[in-house]
Coordinates of C-alpha atoms in Angstrom, one line a residue:
S1 CA 45.3 14.9 48.3
V2 CA 44.9 15.3 52.0
A3 CA 43.7 18.9 51.5
A4 CA 41.3 17.8 48.8
H5 CA 39.9 15.1 51.2
A6 CA 39.4 17.6 54.0
A7 CA 37.6 20.0 51.6
H8 CA 35.3 17.2 50.5
R9 CA 34.5 16.3 54.1
S10 CA 33.7 19.9 55.0
H11 CA 31.4 20.0 51.9
V12 CA 29.6 16.9 53.0
R13 CA 29.2 18.3 56.5
A14 CA 27.7 21.5 55.0
R15 CA 24.9 19.6 53.1
P16 CA 21.4 19.9 54.5
A17 CA 20.1 16.9 56.4
P18 CA 18.0 14.5 54.3
M19 CA 14.3 14.2 55.0
Y20 CA 14.5 10.5 55.8
V21 CA 17.4 8.5 57.4
R22 CA 17.3 4.7 57.0
T23 CA 18.4 3.1 60.4
H24 CA 18.2 -0.7 61.0
S25 CA 15.9 -1.1 57.9
T26 CA 13.4 1.3 59.4
L27 CA 12.5 4.6 57.7
V28 CA 12.6 7.3 60.3
A29 CA 11.3 10.8 59.6
V30 CA 13.8 13.6 60.4
A31 CA 12.5 17.0 61.0
A32 CA 13.4 19.4 58.3
S33 CA 13.1 23.1 58.4
A34 CA 11.9 23.2 54.7
S35 CA 8.3 22.5 53.7
P36 CA 7.5 19.1 52.2
A37 CA 6.4 20.7 49.0
D38 CA 9.5 22.9 48.6
E39 CA 11.7 20.2 46.9
I40 CA 8.8 19.4 44.5
V41 CA 8.4 23.1 43.6
E42 CA 12.1 23.4 43.1
L43 CA 12.3 20.4 40.8
A44 CA 9.3 21.4 38.8
G45 CA 10.8 24.9 38.4
K46 CA 13.8 23.3 36.8
N47 CA 11.5 21.2 34.6
F48 CA 12.5 17.9 36.2
V49 CA 8.9 16.8 35.6
N50 CA 9.2 13.1 36.0
K51 CA 10.9 13.2 39.4
A52 CA 8.6 16.0 40.6
S53 CA 5.6 13.9 39.6
R54 CA 6.9 10.9 41.5
M55 CA 7.5 12.9 44.6
L56 CA 4.0 14.4 44.3
V57 CA 2.6 10.9 44.4
A58 CA 4.6 10.1 47.5
L59 CA 3.5 13.4 49.1
E60 CA -0.1 12.4 48.5
K61 CA 0.4 9.0 50.0
R62 CA 1.8 10.7 53.2
A63 CA -1.3 12.8 53.3
V64 CA -3.5 9.8 53.0
Q65 CA -1.6 8.1 55.8
L66 CA -2.4 11.2 58.0
Q67 CA 1.2 12.2 58.4
G68 CA 0.3 15.8 58.8
V69 CA 0.9 17.2 55.3
P70 CA -1.0 20.4 55.0
R71 CA -3.6 20.5 52.2
A72 CA -2.2 23.9 51.0
E73 CA 1.2 22.3 50.5
I74 CA -0.2 19.6 48.3
A75 CA -2.1 22.1 46.3
R76 CA 1.1 24.2 45.9
A77 CA 3.0 21.1 44.7
Y78 CA 0.2 20.3 42.2
V79 CA 0.3 23.8 40.7
A80 CA 4.1 23.6 40.3
V81 CA 4.1 20.2 38.6
W82 CA 1.1 21.3 36.4
D83 CA 3.0 24.5 35.3
S84 CA 6.1 22.4 34.5
A85 CA 4.1 19.8 32.5
E86 CA 2.5 22.6 30.5
R87 CA 5.9 24.3 29.8
T88 CA 7.4 21.0 28.7
R89 CA 4.3 20.0 26.7
R90 CA 3.7 16.8 28.6
W91 CA 0.1 16.7 27.7
G92 CA -0.5 13.2 28.9
L93 CA 0.7 14.2 32.4
V94 CA -1.5 17.3 32.4
V95 CA -4.5 15.0 31.7
T96 CA -3.4 12.7 34.6
L97 CA -3.0 15.6 36.9
Y98 CA -6.4 17.0 36.0
E99 CA -8.1 13.7 36.8
R100 CA -6.3 13.4 40.1
L101 CA -7.2 17.0 41.1
V102 CA -10.8 16.4 40.3
A103 CA -10.9 13.1 42.1
D104 CA -9.2 14.4 45.3
N105 CA -10.7 17.9 45.2
V106 CA -7.3 19.3 46.2
L107 CA -7.9 22.8 44.8
E108 CA -10.4 24.6 42.7
L109 CA -9.3 24.7 39.0
S110 CA -9.0 28.1 37.4
E111 CA -10.4 28.9 33.9
S112 CA -6.8 28.9 32.6
M113 CA -6.2 25.4 34.0
L114 CA -9.4 24.1 32.6
D115 CA -8.5 25.5 29.1
T116 CA -5.1 23.9 29.4
A117 CA -6.7 20.5 30.4
L118 CA -9.0 20.8 27.4
Y119 CA -6.1 21.5 25.1
A120 CA -4.2 18.5 26.5
C121 CA -7.2 16.3 25.9
E122 CA -7.2 17.5 22.3
R123 CA -3.5 16.7 21.9
V124 CA -3.8 13.2 23.4
A125 CA -7.2 12.5 21.6
D126 CA -9.3 11.9 24.7
G127 CA -12.7 13.0 23.3
L128 CA -14.9 11.9 26.2
L129 CA -12.9 13.8 28.8
A130 CA -12.6 16.8 26.5
E131 CA -16.3 17.1 26.2
K132 CA -16.7 16.8 30.0
I133 CA -14.2 19.5 30.6
M134 CA -15.9 21.7 28.0
R135 CA -19.2 21.4 29.7
D136 CA -17.8 21.8 33.2
A137 CA -15.9 24.9 32.2
G138 CA -18.8 26.5 30.4
P139 CA -19.2 26.0 26.6
S140 CA -17.8 28.5 24.2
A141 CA -17.1 28.5 20.5
E142 CA -13.4 27.8 21.1
R143 CA -14.0 25.1 23.7
F144 CA -16.6 23.4 21.4
N145 CA -14.1 23.4 18.6
R146 CA -11.5 21.8 20.8
A147 CA -13.9 19.1 22.0
I148 CA -14.9 18.4 18.3
R149 CA -11.2 18.1 17.4
A150 CA -10.6 15.7 20.3
R151 CA -13.5 13.5 19.3
T152 CA -12.3 13.6 15.6
K153 CA -8.8 12.6 16.6
Q154 CA -10.2 9.7 18.5
L155 CA -12.0 8.7 15.3
E156 CA -15.4 9.2 17.0
I157 CA -16.9 10.9 13.9
T158 CA -20.5 10.4 15.0
E159 CA -19.8 12.1 18.3
A160 CA -18.0 14.9 16.5
V161 CA -20.9 15.5 14.2
R162 CA -23.3 15.6 17.2
L163 CA -21.1 18.3 18.8
Y164 CA -21.0 20.2 15.5
R165 CA -24.8 20.3 15.3
E166 CA -24.9 21.5 18.9
L167 CA -22.4 24.1 18.0
Q168 CA -24.6 25.3 15.1
E169 CA -27.6 25.5 17.5
Q170 CA -25.6 27.9 19.7
G171 CA -25.0 30.1 16.7
W172 CA -21.2 29.5 16.8
A173 CA -19.0 28.7 13.8
L174 CA -16.4 25.9 13.2
E175 CA -12.8 27.0 13.1
T176 CA -10.7 26.4 10.1
Q177 CA -8.4 24.2 12.2
T178 CA -11.4 22.0 13.1
I179 CA -12.6 21.4 9.6
N180 CA -9.0 20.7 8.5
L181 CA -8.7 18.0 11.1
M182 CA -12.0 16.5 10.2
M183 CA -11.0 16.4 6.5
Q184 CA -7.7 14.8 7.4
V185 CA -9.2 12.1 9.6
C186 CA -11.9 11.4 6.9
Y187 CA -9.0 10.9 4.5
A188 CA -7.2 8.6 6.9
I189 CA -10.3 6.4 7.4
K190 CA -10.9 6.2 3.6
E191 CA -14.0 8.5 3.7
I192 CA -12.6 10.5 0.8
D193 CA -15.9 11.8 -0.5
Y194 CA -16.8 13.1 2.9
S195 CA -13.5 14.9 3.2
L196 CA -14.1 16.7 -0.1
K197 CA -17.7 17.5 1.0
L198 CA -16.3 19.3 4.1
F199 CA -13.9 21.2 1.9
N200 CA -16.7 22.3 -0.5
A201 CA -18.9 23.3 2.4
M202 CA -16.5 25.7 4.0
D203 CA -17.9 28.9 2.3
A204 CA -21.5 27.8 3.3
L205 CA -20.3 27.3 6.9
G206 CA -18.7 30.8 6.9
V207 CA -15.2 29.4 7.4
K208 CA -12.2 30.6 5.3
A209 CA -10.0 28.0 3.9
D210 CA -6.3 28.2 4.5
E211 CA -3.3 26.6 2.7
R212 CA -3.6 23.5 4.8
S213 CA -7.3 23.1 3.8
Y214 CA -6.3 23.1 0.1
T215 CA -3.4 20.8 0.8
I216 CA -5.7 18.2 2.4
A217 CA -8.3 18.7 -0.3
I218 CA -5.7 18.1 -3.1
R219 CA -4.5 14.9 -1.3
S220 CA -8.2 13.7 -1.3
A221 CA -8.8 14.8 -4.9
T222 CA -5.7 12.9 -6.1
H223 CA -6.8 9.7 -4.3
E224 CA -7.2 6.8 -6.8
S225 CA -10.9 6.4 -5.9
V226 CA -11.6 10.0 -7.0
V227 CA -9.2 10.1 -9.9
R228 CA -11.1 7.1 -11.5
R229 CA -14.2 9.2 -11.7
R230 CA -14.7 11.2 -14.9
D231 CA -17.2 13.8 -13.8
E232 CA -16.4 17.4 -12.7
N233 CA -16.2 16.2 -9.1
G234 CA -13.4 13.7 -9.9
G235 CA -10.6 12.8 -12.2
W236 CA -7.5 14.9 -12.8
L237 CA -9.6 18.1 -13.4
L238 CA -10.6 18.5 -9.8
S239 CA -7.1 18.5 -8.4
L240 CA -5.9 20.9 -11.2
R241 CA -8.7 23.4 -10.4
M242 CA -7.7 23.3 -6.7
L243 CA -4.1 24.1 -7.5
N244 CA -5.1 26.9 -9.8
A245 CA -7.5 28.3 -7.1
M246 CA -4.6 28.6 -4.7
R247 CA -2.7 30.9 -7.1
A248 CA -5.7 33.0 -8.2
K249 CA -6.0 36.5 -6.8
Q250 CA -9.8 36.6 -6.8
G251 CA -10.3 32.9 -6.0
A252 CA -12.0 30.4 -8.3
T253 CA -15.6 29.7 -9.0
G254 CA -16.9 26.7 -7.0
M255 CA -13.8 26.7 -4.7
P256 CA -13.8 27.9 -1.0
K257 CA -12.3 31.4 -0.4
L258 CA -8.6 31.1 0.5
E259 CA -7.3 33.3 3.3
G260 CA -4.4 35.4 2.2
A261 CA -4.8 34.4 -1.5
P262 CA -3.0 34.1 -3.7
V263 CA -0.5 31.7 -2.1
V264 CA 2.3 29.7 -3.5
P265 CA 1.3 26.0 -3.3
S266 CA 3.6 23.7 -1.4
A267 CA 5.9 21.2 -3.1
F268 CA 3.5 18.5 -2.0
C269 CA 0.6 20.1 -3.8
F270 CA 2.5 20.5 -7.0
D271 CA 3.9 17.0 -6.7
A272 CA 0.5 15.4 -6.0
V273 CA -1.3 17.2 -8.9
T274 CA 1.5 16.4 -11.3
R275 CA 1.4 12.7 -10.5
C276 CA -2.4 12.7 -10.7
L277 CA -2.2 14.2 -14.2
A278 CA 0.6 11.8 -15.3
S279 CA -1.3 8.7 -14.1
S280 CA -4.4 10.0 -15.9
G281 CA -2.6 10.2 -19.2
Q282 CA -2.5 14.0 -19.2
A283 CA 1.2 14.1 -20.1
A284 CA 1.3 17.7 -21.5
K285 CA -0.5 19.1 -18.4
A286 CA 1.7 17.1 -16.1
A287 CA 4.8 18.5 -17.7
S288 CA 3.4 22.0 -17.5
V289 CA 2.6 21.7 -13.8
A290 CA 6.1 20.3 -13.1
D291 CA 7.6 23.4 -14.9
Q292 CA 5.4 25.7 -12.8
M293 CA 6.6 23.9 -9.7
Q294 CA 10.2 24.7 -10.6
K295 CA 9.3 28.4 -11.3
A296 CA 7.6 28.6 -7.9
G297 CA 10.9 27.8 -6.2
H298 CA 10.4 24.0 -5.6
T299 CA 12.7 21.4 -7.1
P300 CA 10.8 18.4 -8.6
T301 CA 12.1 15.1 -7.4
A302 CA 13.5 12.4 -9.6
G303 CA 10.4 10.3 -8.9
L304 CA 8.2 13.1 -10.2
Y305 CA 10.2 13.3 -13.4
A306 CA 9.9 9.6 -13.8
A307 CA 6.1 9.9 -13.6
V308 CA 6.0 12.6 -16.3
T309 CA 8.5 10.6 -18.5
R310 CA 6.3 7.5 -18.1
A311 CA 3.2 9.5 -19.1
W312 CA 4.9 10.6 -22.3
A313 CA 6.0 7.0 -22.9
L314 CA 2.5 5.7 -22.7
K315 CA 1.4 8.3 -25.2
G316 CA 4.1 7.0 -27.6
R317 CA 5.8 10.4 -27.5
I318 CA 9.4 9.4 -27.2
N319 CA 10.9 12.8 -28.1
E320 CA 9.1 14.5 -25.2
A321 CA 10.1 11.6 -22.9
V322 CA 13.7 12.1 -23.8
Q323 CA 13.4 15.9 -23.4
T324 CA 11.9 15.4 -19.9
F325 CA 14.8 13.1 -18.9
E326 CA 17.4 15.5 -20.2
E327 CA 15.8 18.5 -18.4
M328 CA 16.0 16.6 -15.2
C329 CA 19.7 15.9 -15.7
E330 CA 20.4 19.6 -16.6
L331 CA 18.9 20.6 -13.2
G332 CA 21.5 18.4 -11.5
I333 CA 18.9 15.9 -10.3
T334 CA 20.5 12.4 -10.1
P335 CA 18.4 9.9 -12.1
E336 CA 17.0 6.9 -10.4
L337 CA 16.2 3.5 -11.8
A338 CA 12.5 4.6 -12.3
N339 CA 13.7 7.4 -14.6
V340 CA 15.7 5.0 -16.8
A341 CA 12.8 2.5 -16.8
A342 CA 10.4 5.2 -17.9
L343 CA 12.7 6.2 -20.8
L344 CA 13.2 2.6 -21.8
L345 CA 9.4 2.2 -21.8
A346 CA 9.2 5.1 -24.3
C347 CA 11.8 3.3 -26.5
E348 CA 9.8 0.1 -26.2
R349 CA 6.5 1.8 -27.2
A350 CA 8.2 3.5 -30.1
G351 CA 10.2 0.4 -31.1
D352 CA 13.4 2.5 -31.0
S353 CA 16.0 -0.2 -30.4
Q354 CA 19.0 2.1 -31.0
R355 CA 17.9 4.6 -28.3
A356 CA 17.1 1.7 -26.0
M357 CA 20.6 0.3 -26.3
K358 CA 22.1 3.7 -25.8
T359 CA 20.0 4.3 -22.7
L360 CA 21.0 0.8 -21.3
R361 CA 24.7 1.4 -22.0
S362 CA 24.6 4.9 -20.3
M363 CA 23.4 3.6 -16.9
P364 CA 26.9 3.1 -15.4
E365 CA 27.7 6.7 -16.3
L366 CA 24.6 7.8 -14.3
G367 CA 25.8 5.8 -11.3
L368 CA 23.2 3.0 -11.9
Q369 CA 23.8 -0.7 -12.6
P370 CA 21.6 -2.4 -15.2
T371 CA 19.1 -4.8 -13.8
T372 CA 17.0 -7.6 -15.2
L373 CA 14.1 -5.2 -15.5
T374 CA 16.1 -2.7 -17.6
Y375 CA 17.4 -5.5 -19.8
N376 CA 13.9 -6.8 -20.2
M377 CA 12.7 -3.4 -21.4
A378 CA 15.6 -3.0 -23.8
I379 CA 14.9 -6.5 -25.2
A380 CA 11.2 -5.5 -25.6
A381 CA 12.2 -2.4 -27.6
C382 CA 14.5 -4.5 -29.8
A383 CA 11.8 -7.1 -30.3
K384 CA 9.2 -4.6 -31.4
S385 CA 11.6 -3.1 -33.9
G386 CA 12.3 -6.5 -35.3
D387 CA 16.0 -6.6 -34.3
L388 CA 16.2 -10.3 -33.4
D389 CA 20.0 -10.2 -33.3
A390 CA 20.0 -7.4 -30.7
V391 CA 17.5 -9.4 -28.6
L392 CA 19.7 -12.5 -28.6
S393 CA 22.8 -10.4 -27.9
L394 CA 21.2 -8.9 -24.8
L395 CA 20.0 -12.3 -23.6
A396 CA 23.6 -13.6 -23.9
E397 CA 24.8 -10.6 -21.8
I398 CA 22.3 -11.5 -19.0
D399 CA 23.5 -15.1 -19.1
A400 CA 27.1 -14.1 -18.9
D401 CA 26.6 -11.6 -16.1
G402 CA 26.7 -13.4 -12.8
S403 CA 24.8 -10.7 -11.0
L404 CA 21.8 -10.9 -13.2
Q405 CA 19.3 -13.7 -13.8
V406 CA 16.7 -14.2 -16.5
D407 CA 13.1 -14.4 -15.4
I408 CA 9.9 -15.5 -17.1
V409 CA 9.4 -11.9 -18.5
T410 CA 12.8 -12.1 -20.2
L411 CA 12.1 -15.4 -21.8
N412 CA 8.6 -14.4 -22.9
T413 CA 10.0 -11.2 -24.5
V414 CA 12.5 -13.3 -26.5
L415 CA 9.6 -15.6 -27.5
D416 CA 7.8 -12.5 -28.7
A417 CA 10.8 -11.5 -30.7
Y418 CA 10.8 -14.8 -32.5
K419 CA 7.1 -14.4 -33.2
R420 CA 7.6 -10.9 -34.7
A421 CA 10.5 -12.2 -36.8
H422 CA 8.2 -14.9 -38.2
K423 CA 10.5 -17.6 -36.7
W424 CA 7.9 -20.1 -35.5
E425 CA 10.3 -23.1 -35.5
Q426 CA 12.8 -21.2 -33.3
A427 CA 10.0 -20.1 -31.1
L428 CA 9.0 -23.7 -30.4
E429 CA 12.6 -24.7 -29.9
F430 CA 13.0 -21.8 -27.4
L431 CA 9.9 -22.9 -25.6
L432 CA 11.5 -26.3 -25.1
E433 CA 14.7 -24.7 -24.0
M434 CA 12.9 -22.8 -21.3
E435 CA 11.6 -26.1 -19.8
E436 CA 14.5 -28.5 -20.4
T437 CA 17.7 -26.3 -20.2
R438 CA 16.8 -23.2 -18.2
K439 CA 14.4 -25.1 -15.9
I440 CA 11.8 -22.2 -16.0
A441 CA 8.3 -23.4 -16.5
P442 CA 6.5 -21.6 -19.3
D443 CA 3.4 -19.7 -18.2
T444 CA 0.2 -18.9 -20.0
V445 CA 1.8 -15.9 -21.8
S446 CA 4.6 -18.1 -23.1
V447 CA 2.2 -20.7 -24.6
N448 CA -0.1 -17.9 -26.0
T449 CA 2.9 -16.4 -27.8
A450 CA 3.9 -19.7 -29.3
I451 CA 0.3 -20.3 -30.4
K452 CA 0.2 -17.0 -32.1
A453 CA 3.6 -17.6 -33.8
C454 CA 2.3 -20.8 -35.3
K455 CA -1.1 -19.3 -36.2
D456 CA 0.5 -16.4 -38.0
E457 CA 2.6 -18.8 -40.1
E458 CA -0.4 -21.0 -40.9
Q459 CA 0.8 -23.9 -38.7
F460 CA -2.7 -24.4 -37.4
D461 CA -2.4 -28.0 -36.2
L462 CA 0.7 -27.0 -34.1
A463 CA -1.2 -24.1 -32.6
L464 CA -4.1 -26.5 -31.6
Q465 CA -1.6 -29.0 -30.1
L466 CA -0.1 -26.2 -28.0
F467 CA -3.5 -25.2 -26.8
D468 CA -4.6 -28.7 -26.0
G469 CA -1.3 -29.3 -24.1
M470 CA -1.9 -26.4 -21.7
G471 CA -3.6 -28.6 -19.2
A472 CA -0.6 -31.0 -19.1
R473 CA 1.6 -28.0 -18.3
G474 CA -0.7 -27.1 -15.4
L475 CA -1.9 -24.0 -17.2
T476 CA -5.4 -22.6 -17.6
P477 CA -6.3 -21.0 -20.9
D478 CA -7.1 -17.3 -20.6
S479 CA -9.1 -15.0 -22.9
V480 CA -6.0 -14.5 -25.1
S481 CA -5.6 -18.3 -25.4
Y482 CA -9.2 -18.7 -26.6
T483 CA -9.0 -15.8 -28.9
E484 CA -5.9 -17.1 -30.7
V485 CA -7.0 -20.7 -31.0
I486 CA -10.5 -19.7 -32.3
A487 CA -8.8 -17.4 -34.9
A488 CA -6.5 -20.3 -35.8
C489 CA -9.5 -22.7 -36.3
G490 CA -11.2 -20.1 -38.4
K491 CA -8.2 -19.7 -40.7
A492 CA -7.8 -23.5 -41.0
G493 CA -11.6 -23.9 -41.7
Y494 CA -12.1 -26.0 -38.5
W495 CA -15.5 -24.7 -37.7
E496 CA -16.4 -27.4 -35.2
R497 CA -13.2 -26.9 -33.3
A498 CA -13.7 -23.2 -33.2
L499 CA -17.3 -23.7 -31.9
A500 CA -16.0 -26.1 -29.2
A501 CA -13.3 -23.6 -28.1
F502 CA -16.0 -20.8 -28.0
E503 CA -18.3 -22.9 -25.9
A504 CA -15.4 -23.8 -23.6
A505 CA -14.6 -20.1 -23.2
K506 CA -18.2 -19.5 -22.1
Q507 CA -18.0 -22.2 -19.5
S508 CA -14.7 -21.0 -18.1
P509 CA -14.6 -18.6 -15.1
L510 CA -13.1 -16.0 -17.4
A511 CA -15.4 -13.2 -18.4
M512 CA -16.2 -13.3 -22.1
N513 CA -14.9 -10.2 -23.9
I514 CA -15.2 -8.6 -27.2
Y515 CA -11.9 -10.1 -28.5
I516 CA -13.2 -13.7 -28.2
Y517 CA -16.5 -12.7 -29.9
N518 CA -14.6 -11.0 -32.7
A519 CA -12.4 -14.0 -33.2
M520 CA -15.5 -16.2 -33.3
I521 CA -17.2 -13.9 -35.8
G522 CA -14.1 -14.0 -37.9
A523 CA -14.1 -17.8 -37.8
A524 CA -17.8 -17.8 -38.9
V525 CA -17.0 -15.5 -41.8
A526 CA -14.0 -17.6 -42.8
C527 CA -16.0 -20.8 -42.6
E528 CA -18.9 -19.1 -44.6
K529 CA -21.3 -19.2 -41.7
A530 CA -22.9 -15.9 -42.5
E531 CA -26.1 -16.4 -40.4
K532 CA -24.0 -17.5 -37.4
A533 CA -21.9 -14.4 -37.7
L534 CA -24.9 -12.1 -37.6
E535 CA -26.4 -14.2 -34.7
L536 CA -23.1 -13.7 -32.7
I537 CA -23.5 -9.9 -32.9
K538 CA -27.0 -10.2 -31.4
T539 CA -25.6 -12.5 -28.7
M540 CA -22.8 -10.0 -27.9
R541 CA -25.4 -7.3 -27.2
E542 CA -27.5 -9.6 -25.1
N543 CA -24.4 -10.2 -22.9
G544 CA -23.8 -6.5 -22.5
L545 CA -21.0 -6.2 -25.0
T546 CA -20.9 -3.5 -27.7
P547 CA -19.6 -4.4 -31.2
D548 CA -16.6 -2.4 -32.2
I549 CA -15.1 -1.4 -35.5
V550 CA -13.5 -4.8 -35.9
T551 CA -16.8 -6.5 -35.5
F552 CA -18.6 -4.3 -38.1
T553 CA -15.7 -4.5 -40.6
T554 CA -15.6 -8.3 -40.5
V555 CA -19.3 -8.7 -41.0
M556 CA -19.8 -5.9 -43.5
T557 CA -17.0 -7.3 -45.6
M558 CA -18.6 -10.7 -45.6
C559 CA -22.0 -9.3 -46.6
S560 CA -20.3 -7.3 -49.4
R561 CA -18.7 -10.4 -50.7
L562 CA -22.0 -12.2 -50.6
E563 CA -23.7 -9.1 -52.2
E564 CA -26.1 -8.9 -49.3
W565 CA -26.5 -5.1 -49.9
K566 CA -29.4 -4.5 -47.6
A567 CA -27.4 -6.1 -44.8
V568 CA -24.5 -3.8 -45.6
L569 CA -26.7 -0.7 -45.3
F570 CA -28.3 -2.0 -42.1
L571 CA -24.9 -2.7 -40.5
A572 CA -23.7 0.8 -41.6
T573 CA -26.6 2.3 -39.8
E574 CA -25.9 0.2 -36.7
L575 CA -22.3 1.3 -36.8
D576 CA -23.3 5.0 -37.0
N577 CA -25.7 4.4 -34.0
A578 CA -22.8 3.0 -32.0
G579 CA -20.9 6.3 -32.5
L580 CA -18.3 4.8 -34.8
S581 CA -17.0 6.3 -38.0
L582 CA -16.9 4.5 -41.4
T583 CA -13.4 3.7 -42.6
K584 CA -12.6 4.3 -46.2
P585 CA -13.0 0.5 -47.2
L586 CA -16.4 0.4 -45.4
L587 CA -17.5 3.6 -47.1
N588 CA -16.7 2.1 -50.4
Q589 CA -18.8 -0.9 -49.5
V590 CA -21.7 1.3 -48.5
Q591 CA -21.5 3.2 -51.8
R592 CA -21.5 -0.1 -53.8
A593 CA -24.6 -1.2 -51.8
R594 CA -26.5 2.0 -52.6
Q595 CA -25.6 1.7 -56.2
A596 CA -26.8 -1.9 -56.3
L597 CA -30.1 -1.0 -54.6
G598 CA -30.6 2.3 -56.4
V599 CA -30.5 4.3 -53.1
E600 CA -29.7 8.0 -53.2
R601 CA -26.2 8.8 -52.1
Q602 CA -26.1 10.1 -48.5
S603 CA -23.4 11.6 -46.4
A604 CA -20.4 9.6 -45.5
S605 CA -21.5 9.2 -41.9
V606 CA -24.7 7.5 -43.1

């Protein structure tokens, strides 16, 4: 240990003397053989940028205090820290160094340093400084593009457009990278249409699109605001055309030329287009693109398969939904809750209670635990198929499982099962059970279901009592409430009550819809108010609503019963003008009217 201590002491003695020694709290400069900038240069060379930068600030302070630091030494230190910041990509520090160099006029910046400073401004989104550097360095196409990108990143779109116009005046072209950035920023600030306009203008601007251009364009094309449109510039078709253009050897008509075409679209592009197609109801096309994604070497996610399965479910195509789910499992993709929910939705739409029960029971095998949501969907499937026993059995399972809890959706679905089973008494009992035993307040859907259950079983007075009691429950009738109670009044022959409900619906904040009008027309027909029924059709049109096939069927049937044959033929013509087709019963009525009036037989479409 003595030898080690002696070696340590000799090592300490061999160290160079520090630049400053603190004696009696006073900082005394000690002469050093090395230059003041040498340590900064050494640290910068080792990429210790932070420490070198701090020492550079201290060196500048010494120079300001007239402590004899040569200007050339400061410049040498600046260059060393600059090079280190550039190597380590510390672009914020590069911008700071540039501003200090310009302010202190320490050295004359080279072209290379100016370009580095301009690039740093682009990276840190300092558009104002980028434009100043661009003009000081001498404008060029590349420098203009960097300044435009810096302005764009700073969300100064107006300034970016101004620079772009100046660029055009110089006869220079935008770079692909610049347009891509502008498209991306427009998407981020919800200027989706402008992003797509930039993409569509690339050929006219003489700029070739790259894979990123198409990726950003597909993201914009699949935005909900664009998907809602139904023209050629929106909807699912636009995103599908973009995806196909990427894979086309000769490009696609109306799409920018793609550099290096054809290219294999990224997983994001396939995923975005597939989801867009699925949400637009294009289940077959969504399934096809998902299959192409797999062939292109990308593995679809469980969420993507859930979207395709749901699209099939909404189409009522349960076999295709099941096939999609099974294909996912065969690929070794672990199903998620969304996949099971989509499959249960298909069972619900198809009213397939057996498959719904099988799917629910298989969840533990898939590593998933049934939730209230999955139980609700299975209950809905059983309710639609009319299997009331299965509905009550599943409800009992939820009650027995301590980890699950029924919600208002569960109870409303059970109420719907009673309605479908024509059990109006049990439906009313269950409504009371919700309030008194389960302590879950019925909502508007609950009461509407009970009203419909009573109306369907001709318990019209009870239906009216439920409707009148909605206010006491703190509920506001909606369009379904008014539709059902008006229909109940019509069947009961309560014309005045139907008329009062109709007037109340018009005074409510709810928008009048065609269902309320159809119910009122049905009530007028049932109460033998033929003129009122025809008047309501006129009122519908005045309020901007178009009569549908239910409207025409109700009124034409009434006119046939009253042998108002001219009215039948007039309504048939109106139906044809509305772009609707005659059903077989309506066609028979039209033929009877022609026979009665001695009119020659015309085509079935009138």
